[in-house]
Amino acid sequence: MADRDSSPFVEVLYGSAARGDGDRYSDLDLLIVDDGNDRLPSYTWASVVRYTWAEFSEMSGYGSLFLRHLRSEGRILNSDSRGQRLLNEFLMGLRPYSRVAFDLHSFELAIADGESALALGDTSTEFELASLATVMRHCAILGCYLMGCENFTRYGAFDLCCDRFGLESGSKEKFRQLYGYRIALARGLPFECSSSVPDGRLAVASARLLLNGVREYATYSAVS
């Protein structure tokens, strides 16, 4: 790792590749923080997220859950000394997450929009199911943060929320089917869990059960 005259930079691997639990549905998740915006990633086949240092600083200030994800499992692949120092300072200085209410409202709107679109049939079922799966995963990650047991694995956060909220035994399998379907669509791979598309009504109902559990826990945490 060598210092440069230009902006400090860092490349961080996160997700399943960093955890070592990847499978055929996994890709490489790579973060680049660099004010230059023209830096090419070391791994050109990776799914790349880019931020400037100003954006990274703002995220640290509101306690970003994504930055908590990086702190828990990120692996630096490439950086200069300034980039590595800044990354560590921002990750170690994370404040409590301050956007819980905003997230809960956003999740509610997304679920309602998905339910309406599925009922009207004016959009693709695949898109709406994939969107619901994404909302549910982010909602579960928020729930785990509120419970003090951060989890960013593919299914782990949802499993923990199902157990804590006492959701019916089939909820975990329904989510795994739905999120597996979402990943298969994104990767252009066959969906192996079932020969049929997951039921949209069940997906909406599962999403609402999860959201209600997280919302109740957020309310409990706020008054405790």
CSV table of C-alpha atoms in Angstrom, one decimal:
chain,number,residue,atom,x,y,z
A,1,MET,CA,0.0,0.0,0.0
A,2,ALA,CA,1.6,3.2,-1.1
A,3,ASP,CA,0.7,6.9,-0.5
A,4,ARG,CA,-0.4,8.9,-3.5
A,5,ASP,CA,-0.4,12.6,-4.2
A,6,SER,CA,-4.1,12.5,-5.1
A,7,SER,CA,-7.1,11.8,-2.9
A,8,PRO,CA,-6.9,9.1,-0.2
A,9,PHE,CA,-8.5,5.9,-1.3
A,10,VAL,CA,-9.6,2.5,0.0
A,11,GLU,CA,-11.2,-0.6,-1.5
A,12,VAL,CA,-13.1,-2.9,0.9
A,13,LEU,CA,-14.5,-6.3,0.2
A,14,TYR,CA,-17.7,-7.1,2.2
A,15,GLY,CA,-20.6,-9.6,2.0
A,16,SER,CA,-20.4,-13.3,1.4
A,17,ALA,CA,-16.9,-13.3,-0.1
A,18,ALA,CA,-15.5,-11.5,2.9
A,19,ARG,CA,-17.3,-13.8,5.3
A,20,GLY,CA,-16.3,-16.9,3.3
A,21,ASP,CA,-19.8,-18.3,3.0
A,22,GLY,CA,-20.5,-17.6,-0.7
A,23,ASP,CA,-22.3,-19.9,-3.1
A,24,ARG,CA,-23.4,-20.0,-6.7
A,25,TYR,CA,-25.7,-17.1,-6.1
A,26,SER,CA,-23.0,-14.9,-4.6
A,27,ASP,CA,-21.0,-12.1,-6.2
A,28,LEU,CA,-18.1,-9.9,-5.0
A,29,ASP,CA,-19.3,-6.8,-3.1
A,30,LEU,CA,-16.7,-4.1,-3.2
A,31,LEU,CA,-16.7,-0.6,-1.7
A,32,ILE,CA,-14.5,2.2,-3.0
A,33,VAL,CA,-14.1,5.4,-1.1
A,34,ASP,CA,-12.2,8.0,-3.2
A,35,ASP,CA,-12.8,11.6,-4.2
A,36,GLY,CA,-11.4,11.0,-7.7
A,37,ASN,CA,-14.4,9.0,-9.0
A,38,ASP,CA,-12.3,7.7,-11.9
A,39,ARG,CA,-10.5,5.0,-10.0
A,40,LEU,CA,-11.0,1.5,-11.5
A,41,PRO,CA,-11.6,-1.3,-9.0
A,42,SER,CA,-9.1,-4.0,-8.6
A,43,TYR,CA,-11.7,-6.6,-9.4
A,44,THR,CA,-13.6,-5.5,-12.6
A,45,TRP,CA,-16.3,-8.2,-12.1
A,46,ALA,CA,-17.3,-7.0,-8.7
A,47,SER,CA,-20.5,-5.3,-7.7
A,48,VAL,CA,-19.1,-1.8,-6.8
A,49,VAL,CA,-20.4,0.8,-4.5
A,50,ARG,CA,-18.7,4.2,-4.5
A,51,TYR,CA,-18.7,7.0,-2.0
A,52,THR,CA,-16.7,10.2,-1.6
A,53,TRP,CA,-15.1,10.9,1.8
A,54,ALA,CA,-17.6,13.6,2.5
A,55,GLU,CA,-20.5,11.1,2.0
A,56,PHE,CA,-18.7,8.6,4.1
A,57,SER,CA,-18.3,11.2,6.9
A,58,GLU,CA,-22.0,12.0,6.7
A,59,MET,CA,-22.9,8.3,6.9
A,60,SER,CA,-20.7,7.8,10.0
A,61,GLY,CA,-22.5,10.8,11.6
A,62,TYR,CA,-25.9,9.2,11.5
A,63,GLY,CA,-24.6,5.7,12.3
A,64,SER,CA,-25.2,4.1,8.9
A,65,LEU,CA,-26.1,0.4,9.1
A,66,PHE,CA,-24.1,-0.1,5.9
A,67,LEU,CA,-21.0,1.2,7.7
A,68,ARG,CA,-21.8,-1.2,10.6
A,69,HIS,CA,-21.9,-3.9,8.0
A,70,LEU,CA,-18.4,-2.9,6.8
A,71,ARG,CA,-17.1,-2.7,10.4
A,72,SER,CA,-18.3,-6.2,11.2
A,73,GLU,CA,-16.9,-8.0,8.2
A,74,GLY,CA,-15.1,-5.7,5.8
A,75,ARG,CA,-11.7,-6.6,4.5
A,76,ILE,CA,-9.4,-4.0,3.0
A,77,LEU,CA,-8.1,-5.1,-0.4
A,78,ASN,CA,-6.3,-2.0,-1.5
A,79,SER,CA,-5.6,1.5,0.0
A,80,ASP,CA,-3.0,4.1,0.8
A,81,SER,CA,-2.2,4.9,4.4
A,82,ARG,CA,-4.5,8.0,4.5
A,83,GLY,CA,-7.4,6.0,3.2
A,84,GLN,CA,-6.9,3.2,5.7
A,85,ARG,CA,-6.6,5.7,8.5
A,86,LEU,CA,-9.8,7.6,7.5
A,87,LEU,CA,-11.8,4.4,7.1
A,88,ASN,CA,-10.8,3.2,10.6
A,89,GLU,CA,-11.6,6.6,12.1
A,90,PHE,CA,-15.1,6.7,10.5
A,91,LEU,CA,-16.0,3.1,11.3
A,92,MET,CA,-14.7,3.3,14.9
A,93,GLY,CA,-16.5,6.6,15.4
A,94,LEU,CA,-20.0,5.5,14.3
A,95,ARG,CA,-22.8,7.1,16.3
A,96,PRO,CA,-26.1,5.4,17.2
A,97,TYR,CA,-28.3,4.9,14.2
A,98,SER,CA,-30.6,7.9,14.0
A,99,ARG,CA,-32.9,7.1,11.0
A,100,VAL,CA,-35.0,4.3,12.5
A,101,ALA,CA,-38.3,6.2,12.1
A,102,PHE,CA,-37.5,7.2,8.6
A,103,ASP,CA,-36.7,3.6,7.6
A,104,LEU,CA,-39.8,2.2,9.2
A,105,HIS,CA,-42.0,4.7,7.2
A,106,SER,CA,-40.1,3.9,4.0
A,107,PHE,CA,-40.6,0.2,4.5
A,108,GLU,CA,-44.3,0.7,5.1
A,109,LEU,CA,-44.7,2.8,1.9
A,110,ALA,CA,-42.7,0.2,-0.1
A,111,ILE,CA,-44.9,-2.7,1.1
A,112,ALA,CA,-48.1,-0.8,0.4
A,113,ASP,CA,-46.8,0.1,-3.1
A,114,GLY,CA,-45.9,-3.5,-3.8
A,115,GLU,CA,-49.3,-4.7,-2.6
A,116,SER,CA,-51.2,-2.2,-4.8
A,117,ALA,CA,-49.1,-3.0,-7.8
A,118,LEU,CA,-49.5,-6.7,-7.4
A,119,ALA,CA,-53.3,-6.3,-7.0
A,120,LEU,CA,-53.6,-4.1,-10.1
A,121,GLY,CA,-51.3,-6.1,-12.2
A,122,ASP,CA,-49.8,-3.0,-13.8
A,123,THR,CA,-46.2,-4.1,-13.2
A,124,SER,CA,-44.1,-7.2,-13.4
A,125,THR,CA,-44.6,-9.7,-10.6
A,126,GLU,CA,-40.9,-10.4,-10.6
A,127,PHE,CA,-40.0,-6.8,-9.9
A,128,GLU,CA,-42.5,-6.4,-7.1
A,129,LEU,CA,-41.4,-9.7,-5.4
A,130,ALA,CA,-37.7,-8.8,-5.7
A,131,SER,CA,-38.5,-5.3,-4.2
A,132,LEU,CA,-40.4,-6.9,-1.3
A,133,ALA,CA,-37.6,-9.3,-0.6
A,134,THR,CA,-35.1,-6.4,-0.5
A,135,VAL,CA,-37.4,-4.4,1.9
A,136,MET,CA,-37.7,-7.4,4.2
A,137,ARG,CA,-34.0,-8.0,4.4
A,138,HIS,CA,-33.3,-4.4,5.2
A,139,CYS,CA,-36.1,-4.4,7.8
A,140,ALA,CA,-34.7,-7.5,9.4
A,141,ILE,CA,-31.2,-5.9,9.6
A,142,LEU,CA,-32.7,-2.9,11.3
A,143,GLY,CA,-34.5,-5.2,13.7
A,144,CYS,CA,-31.3,-7.0,14.6
A,145,TYR,CA,-29.6,-3.6,15.2
A,146,LEU,CA,-32.4,-2.6,17.6
A,147,MET,CA,-32.0,-5.9,19.4
A,148,GLY,CA,-28.3,-5.4,19.8
A,149,CYS,CA,-27.4,-8.4,17.7
A,150,GLU,CA,-26.2,-7.0,14.3
A,151,ASN,CA,-26.4,-9.6,11.5
A,152,PHE,CA,-25.7,-8.9,7.8
A,153,THR,CA,-25.7,-12.4,6.4
A,154,ARG,CA,-28.1,-13.4,3.6
A,155,TYR,CA,-30.8,-14.9,5.9
A,156,GLY,CA,-29.4,-14.6,9.4
A,157,ALA,CA,-31.1,-11.3,10.3
A,158,PHE,CA,-34.5,-12.6,9.2
A,159,ASP,CA,-34.0,-15.8,11.2
A,160,LEU,CA,-33.2,-13.9,14.3
A,161,CYS,CA,-36.2,-11.6,13.9
A,162,CYS,CA,-38.5,-14.5,13.3
A,163,ASP,CA,-37.3,-16.1,16.5
A,164,ARG,CA,-37.5,-12.9,18.6
A,165,PHE,CA,-40.9,-11.8,17.3
A,166,GLY,CA,-42.4,-15.3,17.6
A,167,LEU,CA,-43.4,-15.5,14.0
A,168,GLU,CA,-45.0,-18.7,12.8
A,169,SER,CA,-42.6,-21.5,11.9
A,170,GLY,CA,-43.0,-21.3,8.2
A,171,SER,CA,-41.9,-17.6,8.0
A,172,LYS,CA,-38.2,-18.4,7.7
A,173,GLU,CA,-38.8,-20.7,4.8
A,174,LYS,CA,-41.1,-18.2,3.1
A,175,PHE,CA,-38.4,-15.5,3.3
A,176,ARG,CA,-35.7,-17.9,2.1
A,177,GLN,CA,-37.8,-18.8,-0.9
A,178,LEU,CA,-38.6,-15.1,-1.7
A,179,TYR,CA,-35.0,-13.8,-1.2
A,180,GLY,CA,-33.6,-16.8,-3.2
A,181,TYR,CA,-36.0,-15.9,-6.0
A,182,ARG,CA,-34.8,-12.3,-5.9
A,183,ILE,CA,-31.1,-13.3,-6.1
A,184,ALA,CA,-31.8,-15.8,-8.9
A,185,LEU,CA,-33.5,-13.0,-10.9
A,186,ALA,CA,-30.7,-10.6,-10.3
A,187,ARG,CA,-28.1,-13.1,-11.4
A,188,GLY,CA,-30.0,-14.5,-14.3
A,189,LEU,CA,-29.9,-18.0,-12.8
A,190,PRO,CA,-32.7,-20.6,-12.6
A,191,PHE,CA,-34.7,-20.5,-9.4
A,192,GLU,CA,-34.3,-24.0,-7.8
A,193,CYS,CA,-36.4,-23.7,-4.6
A,194,SER,CA,-39.7,-24.1,-6.4
A,195,SER,CA,-41.1,-24.5,-9.9
A,196,SER,CA,-43.5,-21.6,-9.4
A,197,VAL,CA,-43.2,-17.9,-8.6
A,198,PRO,CA,-43.7,-17.1,-4.9
A,199,ASP,CA,-47.2,-16.0,-4.0
A,200,GLY,CA,-47.4,-12.2,-4.0
A,201,ARG,CA,-50.1,-12.1,-1.3
A,202,LEU,CA,-48.1,-14.2,1.0
A,203,ALA,CA,-45.0,-12.1,0.4
A,204,VAL,CA,-46.9,-8.9,1.3
A,205,ALA,CA,-48.4,-10.6,4.5
A,206,SER,CA,-44.9,-11.8,5.5
A,207,ALA,CA,-43.4,-8.4,5.0
A,208,ARG,CA,-46.1,-6.8,7.1
A,209,LEU,CA,-45.6,-9.3,10.0
A,210,LEU,CA,-41.9,-8.6,10.0
A,211,LEU,CA,-42.4,-4.8,9.8
A,212,ASN,CA,-44.9,-4.8,12.7
A,213,GLY,CA,-42.4,-6.8,14.8
A,214,VAL,CA,-39.6,-4.4,14.1
A,215,ARG,CA,-41.8,-1.4,14.7
A,216,GLU,CA,-42.9,-2.7,18.1
A,217,TYR,CA,-39.4,-3.4,19.1
A,218,ALA,CA,-38.3,0.1,18.0
A,219,THR,CA,-41.1,1.6,20.2
A,220,TYR,CA,-40.1,-0.6,23.1
A,221,SER,CA,-36.4,0.3,22.7
A,222,ALA,CA,-37.3,4.0,22.5
A,223,VAL,CA,-39.1,4.0,25.9
A,224,SER,CA,-36.8,1.6,27.7
